[in-house]
Backbone as numpy.savetxt, mean C-alpha at the origin, in Angstrom:
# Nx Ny Nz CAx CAy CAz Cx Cy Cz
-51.44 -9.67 -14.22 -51.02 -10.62 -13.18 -50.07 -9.91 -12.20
-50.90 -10.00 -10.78 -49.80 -9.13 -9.69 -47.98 -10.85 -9.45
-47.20 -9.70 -9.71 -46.34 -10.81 -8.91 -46.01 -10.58 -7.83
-45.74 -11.48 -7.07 -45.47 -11.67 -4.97 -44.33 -10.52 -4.75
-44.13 -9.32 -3.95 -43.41 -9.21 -3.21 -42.25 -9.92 -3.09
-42.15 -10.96 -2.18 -41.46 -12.27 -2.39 -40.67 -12.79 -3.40
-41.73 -12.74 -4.68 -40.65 -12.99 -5.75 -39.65 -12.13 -6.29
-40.24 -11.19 -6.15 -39.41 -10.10 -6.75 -38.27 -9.66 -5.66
-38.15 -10.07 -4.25 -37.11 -9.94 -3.94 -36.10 -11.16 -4.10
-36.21 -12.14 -4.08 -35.51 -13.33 -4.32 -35.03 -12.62 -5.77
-35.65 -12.11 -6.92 -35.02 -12.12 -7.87 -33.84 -11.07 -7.80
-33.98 -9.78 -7.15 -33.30 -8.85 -6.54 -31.84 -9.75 -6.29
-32.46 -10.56 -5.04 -31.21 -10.84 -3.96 -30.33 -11.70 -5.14
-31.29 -12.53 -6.03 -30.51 -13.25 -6.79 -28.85 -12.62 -7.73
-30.11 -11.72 -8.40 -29.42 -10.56 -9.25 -27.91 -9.82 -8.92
-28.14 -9.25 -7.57 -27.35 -8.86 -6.86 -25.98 -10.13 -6.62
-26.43 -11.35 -5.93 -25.54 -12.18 -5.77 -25.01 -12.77 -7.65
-25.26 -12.47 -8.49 -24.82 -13.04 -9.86 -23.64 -11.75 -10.00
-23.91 -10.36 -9.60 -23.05 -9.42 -10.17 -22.39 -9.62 -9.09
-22.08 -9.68 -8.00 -21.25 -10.07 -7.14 -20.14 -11.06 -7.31
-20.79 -12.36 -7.80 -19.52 -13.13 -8.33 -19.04 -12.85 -9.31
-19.37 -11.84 -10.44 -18.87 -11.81 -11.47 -18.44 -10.76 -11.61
-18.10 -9.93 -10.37 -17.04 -8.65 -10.68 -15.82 -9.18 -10.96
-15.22 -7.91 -11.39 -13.37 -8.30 -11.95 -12.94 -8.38 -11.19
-11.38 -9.07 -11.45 -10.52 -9.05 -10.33 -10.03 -7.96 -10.14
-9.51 -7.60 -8.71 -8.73 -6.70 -8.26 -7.58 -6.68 -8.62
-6.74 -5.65 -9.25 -5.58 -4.90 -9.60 -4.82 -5.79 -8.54
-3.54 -6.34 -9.47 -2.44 -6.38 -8.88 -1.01 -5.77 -9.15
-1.39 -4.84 -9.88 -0.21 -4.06 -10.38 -1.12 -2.49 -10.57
-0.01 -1.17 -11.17 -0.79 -0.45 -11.02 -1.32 -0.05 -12.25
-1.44 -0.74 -13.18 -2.32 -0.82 -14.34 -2.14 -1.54 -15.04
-3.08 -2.60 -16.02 -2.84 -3.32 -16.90 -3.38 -3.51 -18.37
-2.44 -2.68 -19.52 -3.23 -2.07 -20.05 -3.42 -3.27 -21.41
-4.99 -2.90 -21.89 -5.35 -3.91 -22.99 -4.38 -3.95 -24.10
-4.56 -5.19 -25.10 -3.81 -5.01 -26.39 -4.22 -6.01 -27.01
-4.36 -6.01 -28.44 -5.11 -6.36 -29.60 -4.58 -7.65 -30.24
-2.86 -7.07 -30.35 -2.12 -8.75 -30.46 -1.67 -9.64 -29.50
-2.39 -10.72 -29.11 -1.62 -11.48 -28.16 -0.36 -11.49 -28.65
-0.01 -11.70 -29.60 1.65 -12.42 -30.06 2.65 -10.76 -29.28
1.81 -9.66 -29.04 2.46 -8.96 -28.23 2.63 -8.72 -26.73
1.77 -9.58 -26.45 1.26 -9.37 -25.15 1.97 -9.91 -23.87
3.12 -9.06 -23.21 3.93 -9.89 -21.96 3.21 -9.38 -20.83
2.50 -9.08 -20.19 1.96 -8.81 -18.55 0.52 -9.43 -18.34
0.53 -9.82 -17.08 -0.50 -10.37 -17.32 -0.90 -9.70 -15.71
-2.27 -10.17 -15.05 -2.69 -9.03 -13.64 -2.04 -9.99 -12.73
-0.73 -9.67 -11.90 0.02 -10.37 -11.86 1.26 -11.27 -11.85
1.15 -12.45 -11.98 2.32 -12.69 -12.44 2.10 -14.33 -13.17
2.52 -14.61 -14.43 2.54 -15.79 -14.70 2.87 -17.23 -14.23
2.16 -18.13 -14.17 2.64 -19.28 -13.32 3.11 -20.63 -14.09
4.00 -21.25 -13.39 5.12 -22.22 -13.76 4.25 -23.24 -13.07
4.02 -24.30 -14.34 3.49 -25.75 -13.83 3.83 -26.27 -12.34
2.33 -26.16 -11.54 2.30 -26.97 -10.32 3.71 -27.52 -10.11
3.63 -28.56 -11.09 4.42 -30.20 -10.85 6.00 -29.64 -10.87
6.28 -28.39 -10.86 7.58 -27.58 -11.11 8.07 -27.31 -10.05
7.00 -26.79 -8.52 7.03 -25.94 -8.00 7.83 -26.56 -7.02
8.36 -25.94 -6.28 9.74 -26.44 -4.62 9.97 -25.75 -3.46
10.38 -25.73 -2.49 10.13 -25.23 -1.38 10.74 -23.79 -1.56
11.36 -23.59 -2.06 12.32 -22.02 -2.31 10.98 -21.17 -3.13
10.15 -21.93 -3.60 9.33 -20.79 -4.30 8.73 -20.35 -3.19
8.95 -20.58 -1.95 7.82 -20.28 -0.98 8.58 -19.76 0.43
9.78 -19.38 -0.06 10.82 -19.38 1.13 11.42 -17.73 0.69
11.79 -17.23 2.03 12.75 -15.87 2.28 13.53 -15.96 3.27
14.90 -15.49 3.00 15.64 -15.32 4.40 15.96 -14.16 4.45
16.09 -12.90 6.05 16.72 -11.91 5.90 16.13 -10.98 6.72
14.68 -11.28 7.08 14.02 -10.20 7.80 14.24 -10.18 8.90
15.67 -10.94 9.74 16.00 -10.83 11.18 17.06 -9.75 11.05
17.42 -9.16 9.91 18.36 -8.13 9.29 18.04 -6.52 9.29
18.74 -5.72 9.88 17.95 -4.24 10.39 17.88 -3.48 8.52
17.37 -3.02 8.30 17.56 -1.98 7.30 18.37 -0.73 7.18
18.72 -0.52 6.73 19.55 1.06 6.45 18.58 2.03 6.80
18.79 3.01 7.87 18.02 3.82 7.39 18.46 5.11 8.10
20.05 5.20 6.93 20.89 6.69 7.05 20.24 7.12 5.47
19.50 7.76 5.78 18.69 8.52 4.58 17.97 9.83 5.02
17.17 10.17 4.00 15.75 11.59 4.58 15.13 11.78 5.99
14.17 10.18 5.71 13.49 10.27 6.52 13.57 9.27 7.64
15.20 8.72 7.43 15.21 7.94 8.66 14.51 6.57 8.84
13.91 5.76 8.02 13.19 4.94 8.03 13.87 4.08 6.55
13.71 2.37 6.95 13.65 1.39 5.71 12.89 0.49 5.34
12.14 0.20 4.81 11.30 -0.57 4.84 11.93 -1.88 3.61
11.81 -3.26 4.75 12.02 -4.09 3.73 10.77 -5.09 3.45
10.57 -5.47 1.91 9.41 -5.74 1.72 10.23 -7.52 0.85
8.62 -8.23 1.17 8.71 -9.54 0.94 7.55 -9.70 0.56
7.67 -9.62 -0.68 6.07 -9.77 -2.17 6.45 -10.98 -2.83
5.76 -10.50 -3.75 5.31 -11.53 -5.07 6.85 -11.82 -5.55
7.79 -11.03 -5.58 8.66 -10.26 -6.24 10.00 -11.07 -5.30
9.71 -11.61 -4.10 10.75 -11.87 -3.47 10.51 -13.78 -3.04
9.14 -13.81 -2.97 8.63 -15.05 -3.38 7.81 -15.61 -3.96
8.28 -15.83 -5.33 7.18 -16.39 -6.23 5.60 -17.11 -5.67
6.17 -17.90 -5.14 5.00 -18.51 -4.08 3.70 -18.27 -4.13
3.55 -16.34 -3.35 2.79 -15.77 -3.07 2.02 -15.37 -3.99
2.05 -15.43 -5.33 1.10 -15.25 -6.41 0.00 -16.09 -6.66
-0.79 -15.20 -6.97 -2.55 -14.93 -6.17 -2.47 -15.59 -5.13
-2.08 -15.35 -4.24 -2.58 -15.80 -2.50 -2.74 -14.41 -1.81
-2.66 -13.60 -2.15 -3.04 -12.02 -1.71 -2.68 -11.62 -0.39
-1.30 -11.84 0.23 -0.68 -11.60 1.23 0.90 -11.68 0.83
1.48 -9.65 1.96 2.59 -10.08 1.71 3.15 -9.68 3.25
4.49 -8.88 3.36 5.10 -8.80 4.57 6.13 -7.50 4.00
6.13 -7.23 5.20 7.18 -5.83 5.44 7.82 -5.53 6.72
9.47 -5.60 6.54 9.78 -5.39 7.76 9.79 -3.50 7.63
9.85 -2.93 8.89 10.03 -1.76 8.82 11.04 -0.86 10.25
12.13 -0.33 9.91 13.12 -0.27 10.50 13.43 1.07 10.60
12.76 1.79 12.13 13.22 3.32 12.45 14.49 3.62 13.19
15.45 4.43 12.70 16.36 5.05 13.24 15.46 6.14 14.53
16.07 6.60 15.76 15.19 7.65 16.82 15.14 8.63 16.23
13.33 9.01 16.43 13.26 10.24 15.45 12.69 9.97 13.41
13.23 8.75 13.43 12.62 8.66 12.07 11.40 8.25 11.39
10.92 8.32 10.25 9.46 8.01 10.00 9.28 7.25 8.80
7.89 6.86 8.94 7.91 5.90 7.52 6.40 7.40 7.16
6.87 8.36 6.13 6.33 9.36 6.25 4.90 8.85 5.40
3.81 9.79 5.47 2.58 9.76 5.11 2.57 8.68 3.24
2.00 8.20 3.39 1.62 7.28 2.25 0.46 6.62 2.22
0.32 5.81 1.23 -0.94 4.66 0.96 -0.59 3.68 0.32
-1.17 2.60 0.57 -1.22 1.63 -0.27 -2.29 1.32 -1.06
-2.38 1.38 -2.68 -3.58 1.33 -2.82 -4.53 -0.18 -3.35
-3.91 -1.26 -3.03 -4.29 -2.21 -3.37 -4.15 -3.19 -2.13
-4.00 -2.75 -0.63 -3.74 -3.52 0.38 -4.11 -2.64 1.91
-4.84 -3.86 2.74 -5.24 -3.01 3.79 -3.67 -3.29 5.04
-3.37 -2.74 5.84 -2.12 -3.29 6.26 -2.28 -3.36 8.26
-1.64 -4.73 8.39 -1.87 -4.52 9.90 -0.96 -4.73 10.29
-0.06 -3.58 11.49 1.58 -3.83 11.74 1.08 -4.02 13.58
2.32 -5.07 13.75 2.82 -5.26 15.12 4.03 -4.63 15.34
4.25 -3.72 16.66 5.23 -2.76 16.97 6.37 -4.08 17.69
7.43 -4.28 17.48 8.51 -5.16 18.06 9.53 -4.36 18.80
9.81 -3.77 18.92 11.04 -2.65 19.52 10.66 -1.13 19.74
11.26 -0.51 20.22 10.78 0.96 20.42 9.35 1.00 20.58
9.36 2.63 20.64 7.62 3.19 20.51 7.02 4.05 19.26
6.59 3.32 18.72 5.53 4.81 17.20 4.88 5.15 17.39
4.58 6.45 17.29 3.69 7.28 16.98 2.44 6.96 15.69
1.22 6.25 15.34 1.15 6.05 13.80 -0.57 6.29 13.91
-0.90 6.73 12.64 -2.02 6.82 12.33 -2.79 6.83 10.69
-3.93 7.09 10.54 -4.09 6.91 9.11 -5.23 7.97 9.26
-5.58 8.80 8.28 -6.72 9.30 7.88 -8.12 9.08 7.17
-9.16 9.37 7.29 -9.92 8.81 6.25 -10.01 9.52 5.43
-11.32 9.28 4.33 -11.88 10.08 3.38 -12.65 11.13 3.40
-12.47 12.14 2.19 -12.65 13.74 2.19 -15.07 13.32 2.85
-15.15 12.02 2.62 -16.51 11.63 3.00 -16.65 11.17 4.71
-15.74 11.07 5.20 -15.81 10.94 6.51 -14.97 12.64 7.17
-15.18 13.22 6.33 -14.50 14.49 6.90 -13.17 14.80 7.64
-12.12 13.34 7.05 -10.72 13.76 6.82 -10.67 13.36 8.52
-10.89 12.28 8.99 -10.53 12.70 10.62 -9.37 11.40 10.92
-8.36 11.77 11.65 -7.50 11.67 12.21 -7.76 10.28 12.93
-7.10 9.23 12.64 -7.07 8.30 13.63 -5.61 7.92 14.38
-5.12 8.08 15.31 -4.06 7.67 15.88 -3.51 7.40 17.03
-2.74 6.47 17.40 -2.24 5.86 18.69 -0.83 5.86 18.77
-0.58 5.74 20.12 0.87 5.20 20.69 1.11 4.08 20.47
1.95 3.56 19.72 2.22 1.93 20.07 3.76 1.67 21.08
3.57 0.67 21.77 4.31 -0.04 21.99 4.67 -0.94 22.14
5.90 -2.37 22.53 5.90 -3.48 21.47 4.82 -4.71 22.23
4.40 -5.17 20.86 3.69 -5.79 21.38 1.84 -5.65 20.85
1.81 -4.17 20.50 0.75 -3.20 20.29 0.45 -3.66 18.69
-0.51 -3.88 18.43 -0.96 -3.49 16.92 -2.13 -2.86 16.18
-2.00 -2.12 15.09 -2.61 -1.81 14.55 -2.88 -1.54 13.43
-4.27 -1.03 12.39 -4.98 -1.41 11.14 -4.94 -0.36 10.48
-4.39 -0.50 9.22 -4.51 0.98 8.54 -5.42 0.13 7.37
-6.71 0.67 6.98 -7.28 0.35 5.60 -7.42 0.83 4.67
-7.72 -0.24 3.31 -7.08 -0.17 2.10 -7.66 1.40 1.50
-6.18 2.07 1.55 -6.37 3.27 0.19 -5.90 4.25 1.22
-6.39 4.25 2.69 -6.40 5.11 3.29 -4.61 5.85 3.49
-4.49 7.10 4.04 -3.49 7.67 3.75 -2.94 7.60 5.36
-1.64 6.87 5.42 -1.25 6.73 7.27 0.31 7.15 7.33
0.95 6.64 8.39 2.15 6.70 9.05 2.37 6.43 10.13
3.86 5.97 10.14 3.98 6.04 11.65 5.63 6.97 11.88
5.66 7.29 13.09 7.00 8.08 13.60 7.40 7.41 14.45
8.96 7.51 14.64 9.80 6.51 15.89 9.57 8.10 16.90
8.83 8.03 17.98 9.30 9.15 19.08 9.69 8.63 20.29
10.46 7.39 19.62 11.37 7.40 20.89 13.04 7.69 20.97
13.81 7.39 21.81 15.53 7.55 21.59 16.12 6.49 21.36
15.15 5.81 20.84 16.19 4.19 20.70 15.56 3.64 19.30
16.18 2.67 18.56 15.61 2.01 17.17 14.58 1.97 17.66
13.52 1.78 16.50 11.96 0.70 16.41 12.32 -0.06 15.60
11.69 -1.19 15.51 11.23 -1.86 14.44 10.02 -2.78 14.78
9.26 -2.89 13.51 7.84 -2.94 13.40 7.53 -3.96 12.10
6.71 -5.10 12.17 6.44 -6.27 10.94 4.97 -5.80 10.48
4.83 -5.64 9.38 3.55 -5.38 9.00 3.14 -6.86 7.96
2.04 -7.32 8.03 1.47 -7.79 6.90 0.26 -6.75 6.06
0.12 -7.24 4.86 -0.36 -6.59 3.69 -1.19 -7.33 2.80
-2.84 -7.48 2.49 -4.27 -8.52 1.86 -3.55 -8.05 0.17
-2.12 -8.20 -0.12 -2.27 -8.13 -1.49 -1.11 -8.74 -1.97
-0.95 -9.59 -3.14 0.75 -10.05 -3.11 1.66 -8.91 -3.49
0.84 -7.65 -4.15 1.44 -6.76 -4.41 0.86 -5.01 -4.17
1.39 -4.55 -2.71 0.16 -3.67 -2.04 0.26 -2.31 -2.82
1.65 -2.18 -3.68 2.08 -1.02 -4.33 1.90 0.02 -2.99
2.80 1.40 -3.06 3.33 2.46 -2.09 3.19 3.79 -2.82
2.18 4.72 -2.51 2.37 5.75 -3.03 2.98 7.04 -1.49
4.07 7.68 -1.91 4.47 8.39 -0.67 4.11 9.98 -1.17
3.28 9.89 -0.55 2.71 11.45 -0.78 3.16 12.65 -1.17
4.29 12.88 -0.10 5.36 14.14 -0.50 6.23 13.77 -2.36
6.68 12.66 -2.07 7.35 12.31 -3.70 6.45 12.03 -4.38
5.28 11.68 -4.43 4.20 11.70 -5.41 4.37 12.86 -6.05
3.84 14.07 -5.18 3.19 15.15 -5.70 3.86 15.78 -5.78
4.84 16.23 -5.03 6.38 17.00 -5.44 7.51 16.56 -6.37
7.64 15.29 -6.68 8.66 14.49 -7.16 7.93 13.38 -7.89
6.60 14.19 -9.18 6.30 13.41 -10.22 6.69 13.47 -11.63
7.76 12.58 -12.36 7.96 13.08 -13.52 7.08 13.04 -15.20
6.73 14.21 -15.27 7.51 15.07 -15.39 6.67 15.88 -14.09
7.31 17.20 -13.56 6.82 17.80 -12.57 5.37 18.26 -13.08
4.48 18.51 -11.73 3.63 19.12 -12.18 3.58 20.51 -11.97
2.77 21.39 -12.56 2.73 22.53 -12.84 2.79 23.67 -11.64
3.58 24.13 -11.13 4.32 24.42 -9.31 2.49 25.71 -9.49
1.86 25.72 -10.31 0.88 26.96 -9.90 -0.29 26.32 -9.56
-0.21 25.01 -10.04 -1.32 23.83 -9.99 -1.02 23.56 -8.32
0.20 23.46 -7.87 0.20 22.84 -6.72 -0.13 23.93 -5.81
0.54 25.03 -5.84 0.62 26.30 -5.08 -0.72 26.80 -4.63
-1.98 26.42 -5.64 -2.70 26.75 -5.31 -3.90 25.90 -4.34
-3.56 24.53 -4.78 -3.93 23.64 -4.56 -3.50 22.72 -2.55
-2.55 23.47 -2.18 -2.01 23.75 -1.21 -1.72 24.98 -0.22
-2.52 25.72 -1.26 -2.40 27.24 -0.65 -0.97 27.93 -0.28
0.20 27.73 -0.73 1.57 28.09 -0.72 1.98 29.01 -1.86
2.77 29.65 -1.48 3.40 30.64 -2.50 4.20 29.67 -3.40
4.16 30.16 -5.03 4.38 29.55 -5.76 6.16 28.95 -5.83
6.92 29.78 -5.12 8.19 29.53 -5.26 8.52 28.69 -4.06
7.60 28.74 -3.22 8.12 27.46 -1.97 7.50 26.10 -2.67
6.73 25.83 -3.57 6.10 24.92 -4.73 7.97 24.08 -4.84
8.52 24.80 -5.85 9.27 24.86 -6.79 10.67 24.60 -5.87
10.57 24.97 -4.51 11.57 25.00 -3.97 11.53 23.18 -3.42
10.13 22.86 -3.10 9.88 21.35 -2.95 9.82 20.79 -4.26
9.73 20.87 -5.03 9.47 20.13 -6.27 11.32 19.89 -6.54
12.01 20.96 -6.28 13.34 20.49 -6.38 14.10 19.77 -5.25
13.63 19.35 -4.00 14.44 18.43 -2.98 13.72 17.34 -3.50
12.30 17.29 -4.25 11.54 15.86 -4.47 12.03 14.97 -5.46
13.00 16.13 -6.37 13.50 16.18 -8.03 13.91 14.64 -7.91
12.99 12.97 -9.07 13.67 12.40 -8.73 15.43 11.94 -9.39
């Protein structure tokens, strides 16, 4: 018995749409690892929730982001963030907020987020910012001038930044598709992971002499 063309794609499209709804959820932390006894078990992907009939306007409230950040530090930059973590609220609703606050000259240096795509509006000053893609799009460079008013999209995983190049503060509001977008900063990642990694692993891996490795691995020291 021939079967239709036809059917066999409906069963396809079907197929396809069944594994579709029934993928896992997406990570909201940066790992969540199994375990055998519940009676041990405190984390959940997430964060645990307090009966509806509990809930009040403060679970859903922040004050503070009309407030500049510090940012007499490294790299000149502060970023203040408003998650899961600052309002209960936002758990599973998969959005959060970040203010971000350049001293002239300072940067919110190369990073990723790996659980959030992020789209910032420039409010003050001018940045410099961009993001890169993947070693599959051949690593290419995306970047613009902003100024206020200006916005733009860095997506999820991808590796970006922005720089203040102007002579006066910036500051810049980003939102973030995750209640919790997690921050990996590249330079302290890989220079400033404990325990360190192996300065011949990096040296080579960066093409640097092994003692300029070691010489970053100790300003990264956390």
């Amino acid at each position: 018995m021939r079967v239709p063309m036809s059917l066999v794609l409906i069963t396809i499209s079907a197929l396809v749409i069944s594994f579709a709804e029934a993928s896992d959820p997406s990570p909201l932390q940066d790992f969540c690892v199994a375990i055998g006894d519940l009676k041990n078990g405190v984390f959940v992907n997430g964060k645990f929730c307090k009966d509806p009939k509990q809930a009040k306007a403060e679970d859903f409230f922040y004050s503070g982001l009309n407030k500049a950040g510090n940012t007499t530090n490294r790299v000149k930059s502060n970023v203040t963030t408003v998650n899961v973590d600052q309002i209960p609220g936002l758990n599973t609703l998969g959005i959060s907020l970040v203010r971000i606050d350049y001293a002239p000259y300072g940067q919110n240096p190369p990073h990723t987020h790996p659980r959030a795509t992020e789209i910032l509006v420039l409010v003050e000053g001018t940045l410099y910012v961009g993001f890169v893609s993947s070693n599959q799009d051949n690593n290419r460079l995306f970047a613009k001038v902003l100024n206020p008013g200006d916005v733009f999209v860095f997506p999820i995983g991808m590796i970006h930044f922005q720089v203040n190049i102007g002579k006066i503060p910036a500051v810049a509001f980003a939102g973030l598709s995750s209640q919790n977008a997690g921050v990996i900063t590249i330079a302290d990642t890989v220079f400033g992971s404990t325990p360190p990694i192996n300065p011949d692993i990096l040296a080579q891996a960066f093409q640097l002499d092994v003692n300029v490795v070691k010489d970053l691995e100790a300003k990264f020291k956390n």
